Amino acid sequence: MLKNFTFTKMEKKIQIRRKGFMGRIIPIVLIAVLFSVTFQSCQKDESILNAAPGGQLKSASISTVSQSSSISTVLITNLISKINGYVTKGELQSGIANALVSKLKNVIKSVDKGNEKPAMNQLQAVINQVDGLVGSDTIDTTIGNGIIFDIRALAGENPTYTDPRDGKVYKTIKIGDQIWMAENLAYLPSVNSLILSGTKPYYYVNGYWGTNTADAKATDNYKTYGVLYNWPAAKTASPEGWHLPSDAEWTQLANYLIDNGYGVYKDIYIAKALAATTSWWGSRINATIGYDLSSNNSSGFTALPGGGLLGHALIRPGQAGFWWSATESTASTAWSRTLRYVKATLIRSTQDEYKDKWMGFSVRCIRN
């Protein structure tokens, strides 16, 4: 009995030791397995971020997506409304307006039938007619040149626009059914250092602290990035025939790019399609603006990182760009859009940041 008892006791000790050993080894094995799975998952995530162009995912280089040059019937309809508006205001004879409108409606019919080449010829005929009317002083020069500009723009020619207030020449770009300036607005009637207001218009040049407009215009930041405006100034800064885009118009731009394949990796990653190929800081994160700048700007929008004035602090050029919309959020705030060098999306301002009307942001004008 003693032997049996001793054996049983020893057996229990061995079993206890085995359990202790297994109790220690099982957690170690589980930790190793979990680490292996996590490591493989991390490798997978890293491979997605750093996938080479041409893989199964959408490449960061989307040069195959070209800007559509097709005629926009929406913009033709807008032009017809403008022409009728000139008649209403007594600025254009109804007979001339009716003739132009009739020809433009024929262009719409040609486009709807898929006959784009004849439509282009019809548009050229309208341009020739308006040009002749301007030359004979039958139509106001500003109105005539505006009609010609709109026709060239809606046909996808991306004509330049000269601001009559200061002679500044701007590139333009047709994106979907919108005509945008392809540069930040640089209209600078006055310049302020750090006077802040959400009710009175103020104009700033990033990095310039004086009040002399000539000196401000001589700076590299002005020449490259244009002017920073508080919201009251932004609302009235656009030249005639242009306006500060609404929140809805910014959304329309984003949706067009998303719906037409400009996104990188994901449809909503359209920041690279909007951003310029120069001036942005570099990034190692694929699909972001700063990753391979040469693959940016497939839309032709050419967004530059002009920085911004946020209180008494400046966001330096290179890392971000901020642009106002014309749409108020509250009595003291308005919606804006932001691009950052380490981000892949066009960011709409949140409820509590980048919206205060006294902040200094860039302006991108859109055609009326």
Short mmCIF file of N, CA and C in Angstrom, two decimals, residues 125-214:
data_model
loop_
_atom_site.label_atom_id
_atom_site.label_comp_id
_atom_site.label_asym_id
_atom_site.label_seq_id
_atom_site.Cartn_x
_atom_site.Cartn_y
_atom_site.Cartn_z
N ALA A 125 -18.75 78.84 -85.93
CA ALA A 125 -19.56 79.81 -86.68
C ALA A 125 -20.13 80.87 -85.74
N VAL A 126 -20.54 80.46 -84.54
CA VAL A 126 -21.04 81.43 -83.56
C VAL A 126 -19.92 82.37 -83.13
N ILE A 127 -18.73 81.82 -82.91
CA ILE A 127 -17.58 82.65 -82.53
C ILE A 127 -17.30 83.69 -83.62
N ASN A 128 -17.31 83.24 -84.86
CA ASN A 128 -17.04 84.16 -85.97
C ASN A 128 -18.08 85.28 -86.03
N GLN A 129 -19.35 84.91 -85.79
CA GLN A 129 -20.41 85.91 -85.83
C GLN A 129 -20.23 86.94 -84.71
N VAL A 130 -19.98 86.45 -83.50
CA VAL A 130 -19.82 87.36 -82.36
C VAL A 130 -18.59 88.24 -82.56
N ASP A 131 -17.52 87.66 -83.06
CA ASP A 131 -16.30 88.43 -83.31
C ASP A 131 -16.56 89.56 -84.30
N GLY A 132 -17.35 89.26 -85.32
CA GLY A 132 -17.71 90.28 -86.29
C GLY A 132 -18.56 91.38 -85.68
N LEU A 133 -19.48 91.00 -84.80
CA LEU A 133 -20.34 91.98 -84.13
C LEU A 133 -19.53 92.89 -83.21
N VAL A 134 -18.53 92.30 -82.54
CA VAL A 134 -17.67 93.11 -81.67
C VAL A 134 -16.86 94.09 -82.52
N GLY A 135 -16.34 93.60 -83.64
CA GLY A 135 -15.53 94.44 -84.51
C GLY A 135 -16.29 95.60 -85.11
N SER A 136 -17.59 95.42 -85.29
CA SER A 136 -18.41 96.49 -85.87
C SER A 136 -19.12 97.32 -84.81
N ASP A 137 -18.76 97.10 -83.55
CA ASP A 137 -19.36 97.82 -82.41
C ASP A 137 -20.87 97.59 -82.30
N THR A 138 -21.34 96.48 -82.84
CA THR A 138 -22.76 96.15 -82.74
C THR A 138 -23.08 95.53 -81.38
N ILE A 139 -22.07 94.95 -80.78
CA ILE A 139 -22.23 94.30 -79.48
C ILE A 139 -21.12 94.79 -78.56
N ASP A 140 -21.42 94.94 -77.30
CA ASP A 140 -20.44 95.39 -76.32
C ASP A 140 -19.23 94.45 -76.30
N THR A 141 -18.04 95.04 -76.27
CA THR A 141 -16.82 94.24 -76.33
C THR A 141 -16.72 93.24 -75.18
N THR A 142 -17.04 93.69 -73.98
CA THR A 142 -16.94 92.80 -72.81
C THR A 142 -17.90 91.63 -72.94
N ILE A 143 -19.14 91.92 -73.37
CA ILE A 143 -20.12 90.86 -73.54
C ILE A 143 -19.70 89.91 -74.65
N GLY A 144 -19.27 90.48 -75.77
CA GLY A 144 -18.86 89.64 -76.90
C GLY A 144 -17.68 88.75 -76.57
N ASN A 145 -16.66 89.33 -75.94
CA ASN A 145 -15.49 88.52 -75.57
C ASN A 145 -15.85 87.46 -74.53
N GLY A 146 -16.82 87.80 -73.65
CA GLY A 146 -17.27 86.82 -72.66
C GLY A 146 -17.96 85.63 -73.32
N ILE A 147 -18.78 85.90 -74.33
CA ILE A 147 -19.46 84.82 -75.05
C ILE A 147 -18.44 83.93 -75.76
N ILE A 148 -17.46 84.58 -76.41
CA ILE A 148 -16.42 83.81 -77.11
C ILE A 148 -15.63 82.96 -76.12
N PHE A 149 -15.28 83.55 -74.98
CA PHE A 149 -14.55 82.78 -73.96
C PHE A 149 -15.37 81.56 -73.53
N ASP A 150 -16.66 81.77 -73.25
CA ASP A 150 -17.50 80.67 -72.78
C ASP A 150 -17.59 79.56 -73.82
N ILE A 151 -17.69 79.92 -75.09
CA ILE A 151 -17.78 78.90 -76.14
C ILE A 151 -16.49 78.09 -76.20
N ARG A 152 -15.36 78.77 -76.17
CA ARG A 152 -14.08 78.05 -76.22
C ARG A 152 -13.92 77.17 -74.97
N ALA A 153 -14.37 77.67 -73.84
CA ALA A 153 -14.22 76.91 -72.60
C ALA A 153 -15.11 75.68 -72.59
N LEU A 154 -16.37 75.83 -72.99
CA LEU A 154 -17.29 74.68 -72.95
C LEU A 154 -16.92 73.62 -73.98
N ALA A 155 -16.14 74.04 -75.00
CA ALA A 155 -15.66 73.08 -75.99
C ALA A 155 -14.38 72.39 -75.55
N GLY A 156 -13.87 72.74 -74.37
CA GLY A 156 -12.69 72.08 -73.83
C GLY A 156 -11.38 72.65 -74.28
N GLU A 157 -11.37 73.89 -74.81
CA GLU A 157 -10.11 74.50 -75.26
C GLU A 157 -9.29 75.08 -74.12
N ASN A 158 -9.91 75.26 -72.96
CA ASN A 158 -9.23 75.82 -71.78
C ASN A 158 -8.52 77.13 -72.08
N PRO A 159 -9.27 78.13 -72.53
CA PRO A 159 -8.64 79.42 -72.86
C PRO A 159 -8.17 80.15 -71.61
N THR A 160 -7.22 81.05 -71.76
CA THR A 160 -6.80 81.87 -70.63
C THR A 160 -7.80 83.00 -70.43
N TYR A 161 -7.81 83.52 -69.21
CA TYR A 161 -8.69 84.64 -68.88
C TYR A 161 -7.84 85.76 -68.29
N THR A 162 -8.06 86.98 -68.78
CA THR A 162 -7.34 88.14 -68.27
C THR A 162 -8.26 88.97 -67.38
N ASP A 163 -7.86 89.14 -66.13
CA ASP A 163 -8.63 89.94 -65.19
C ASP A 163 -8.45 91.42 -65.55
N PRO A 164 -9.53 92.10 -65.95
CA PRO A 164 -9.39 93.50 -66.38
C PRO A 164 -8.99 94.45 -65.25
N ARG A 165 -9.10 94.01 -64.01
CA ARG A 165 -8.79 94.89 -62.88
C ARG A 165 -7.29 95.11 -62.71
N ASP A 166 -6.49 94.07 -63.02
CA ASP A 166 -5.04 94.21 -62.81
C ASP A 166 -4.22 93.60 -63.94
N GLY A 167 -4.89 93.07 -64.97
CA GLY A 167 -4.17 92.49 -66.11
C GLY A 167 -3.61 91.10 -65.86
N LYS A 168 -3.90 90.52 -64.72
CA LYS A 168 -3.41 89.18 -64.41
C LYS A 168 -4.06 88.15 -65.33
N VAL A 169 -3.24 87.28 -65.93
CA VAL A 169 -3.73 86.25 -66.85
C VAL A 169 -3.80 84.92 -66.11
N TYR A 170 -4.96 84.26 -66.19
CA TYR A 170 -5.18 82.99 -65.50
C TYR A 170 -5.42 81.86 -66.49
N LYS A 171 -4.84 80.72 -66.19
CA LYS A 171 -5.19 79.51 -66.92
C LYS A 171 -6.55 79.03 -66.44
N THR A 172 -7.28 78.34 -67.30
CA THR A 172 -8.57 77.79 -66.91
C THR A 172 -8.63 76.31 -67.28
N ILE A 173 -9.59 75.62 -66.71
CA ILE A 173 -9.74 74.19 -66.99
C ILE A 173 -11.21 73.80 -66.93
N LYS A 174 -11.64 73.04 -67.91
CA LYS A 174 -13.00 72.49 -67.91
C LYS A 174 -12.95 71.11 -67.28
N ILE A 175 -13.72 70.93 -66.22
CA ILE A 175 -13.81 69.63 -65.54
C ILE A 175 -15.29 69.28 -65.44
N GLY A 176 -15.70 68.29 -66.21
CA GLY A 176 -17.13 67.96 -66.25
C GLY A 176 -17.91 69.10 -66.85
N ASP A 177 -18.91 69.58 -66.12
CA ASP A 177 -19.73 70.69 -66.58
C ASP A 177 -19.39 71.98 -65.85
N GLN A 178 -18.14 72.10 -65.41
CA GLN A 178 -17.69 73.29 -64.70
C GLN A 178 -16.44 73.86 -65.36
N ILE A 179 -16.33 75.19 -65.33
CA ILE A 179 -15.13 75.88 -65.79
C ILE A 179 -14.48 76.53 -64.57
N TRP A 180 -13.27 76.10 -64.25
CA TRP A 180 -12.54 76.61 -63.09
C TRP A 180 -11.31 77.40 -63.54
N MET A 181 -10.91 78.37 -62.74
CA MET A 181 -9.56 78.89 -62.90
C MET A 181 -8.60 77.80 -62.44
N ALA A 182 -7.51 77.63 -63.18
CA ALA A 182 -6.52 76.61 -62.83
C ALA A 182 -5.38 77.21 -62.02
N GLU A 183 -5.64 78.34 -61.39
CA GLU A 183 -4.67 79.02 -60.52
C GLU A 183 -5.44 79.66 -59.37
N ASN A 184 -4.73 79.88 -58.27
CA ASN A 184 -5.33 80.62 -57.16
C ASN A 184 -5.51 82.08 -57.55
N LEU A 185 -6.57 82.68 -57.07
CA LEU A 185 -6.81 84.09 -57.34
C LEU A 185 -5.71 84.94 -56.70
N ALA A 186 -5.27 85.98 -57.44
CA ALA A 186 -4.17 86.83 -56.96
C ALA A 186 -4.58 88.30 -56.88
N TYR A 187 -5.87 88.57 -56.91
CA TYR A 187 -6.35 89.95 -56.83
C TYR A 187 -6.02 90.52 -55.46
N LEU A 188 -5.29 91.65 -55.44
CA LEU A 188 -4.80 92.20 -54.18
C LEU A 188 -4.99 93.72 -54.15
N PRO A 189 -6.19 94.19 -53.80
CA PRO A 189 -6.43 95.63 -53.75
C PRO A 189 -5.73 96.31 -52.58
N SER A 190 -5.48 95.56 -51.52
CA SER A 190 -4.73 96.05 -50.36
C SER A 190 -4.16 94.83 -49.65
N VAL A 191 -3.23 95.06 -48.73
CA VAL A 191 -2.64 93.94 -48.02
C VAL A 191 -2.51 94.29 -46.54
N ASN A 192 -2.77 93.32 -45.70
CA ASN A 192 -2.73 93.52 -44.25
C ASN A 192 -1.74 92.55 -43.64
N SER A 193 -1.25 92.90 -42.47
CA SER A 193 -0.33 92.00 -41.78
C SER A 193 -1.13 90.95 -41.02
N LEU A 194 -1.50 91.23 -39.80
CA LEU A 194 -2.26 90.24 -39.04
C LEU A 194 -3.49 90.87 -38.40
N ILE A 195 -4.18 91.71 -39.15
CA ILE A 195 -5.47 92.23 -38.70
C ILE A 195 -6.52 91.18 -39.03
N LEU A 196 -7.24 90.72 -38.03
CA LEU A 196 -8.20 89.63 -38.22
C LEU A 196 -9.63 90.15 -38.07
N SER A 197 -10.50 89.70 -38.97
CA SER A 197 -11.91 90.08 -38.89
C SER A 197 -12.75 89.06 -39.64
N GLY A 198 -13.92 88.80 -39.10
CA GLY A 198 -14.85 87.92 -39.78
C GLY A 198 -15.97 88.69 -40.46
N THR A 199 -15.89 90.03 -40.41
CA THR A 199 -16.95 90.85 -40.99
C THR A 199 -16.43 91.84 -42.04
N LYS A 200 -15.19 92.30 -41.90
CA LYS A 200 -14.61 93.23 -42.86
C LYS A 200 -13.62 92.49 -43.76
N PRO A 201 -13.54 92.85 -45.05
CA PRO A 201 -12.64 92.15 -45.97
C PRO A 201 -11.17 92.48 -45.70
N TYR A 202 -10.35 91.43 -45.62
CA TYR A 202 -8.91 91.60 -45.46
C TYR A 202 -8.18 90.64 -46.39
N TYR A 203 -7.02 91.10 -46.86
CA TYR A 203 -6.23 90.36 -47.84
C TYR A 203 -4.82 90.15 -47.28
N TYR A 204 -4.27 88.97 -47.50
CA TYR A 204 -2.96 88.63 -46.95
C TYR A 204 -2.11 87.93 -48.01
N VAL A 205 -0.80 88.04 -47.86
CA VAL A 205 0.14 87.26 -48.65
C VAL A 205 0.98 86.46 -47.66
N ASN A 206 1.00 85.16 -47.83
CA ASN A 206 1.67 84.28 -46.87
C ASN A 206 3.14 84.66 -46.71
N GLY A 207 3.54 84.96 -45.48
CA GLY A 207 4.93 85.29 -45.19
C GLY A 207 5.27 86.76 -45.31
N TYR A 208 4.31 87.59 -45.76
CA TYR A 208 4.57 89.03 -45.86
C TYR A 208 3.84 89.75 -44.73
N TRP A 209 4.56 90.61 -44.01
CA TRP A 209 3.98 91.22 -42.82
C TRP A 209 3.79 92.73 -42.96
N GLY A 210 4.02 93.26 -44.15
CA GLY A 210 3.87 94.69 -44.34
C GLY A 210 2.50 95.06 -44.87
N THR A 211 2.39 96.29 -45.38
CA THR A 211 1.11 96.79 -45.90
C THR A 211 1.25 97.38 -47.30
N ASN A 212 2.39 97.18 -47.94
CA ASN A 212 2.62 97.72 -49.28
C ASN A 212 2.31 96.66 -50.33
N THR A 213 1.33 96.93 -51.18
CA THR A 213 0.90 95.91 -52.15
C THR A 213 1.99 95.59 -53.17
N ALA A 214 2.76 96.60 -53.58
CA ALA A 214 3.82 96.36 -54.56
C ALA A 214 4.87 95.42 -53.98
#
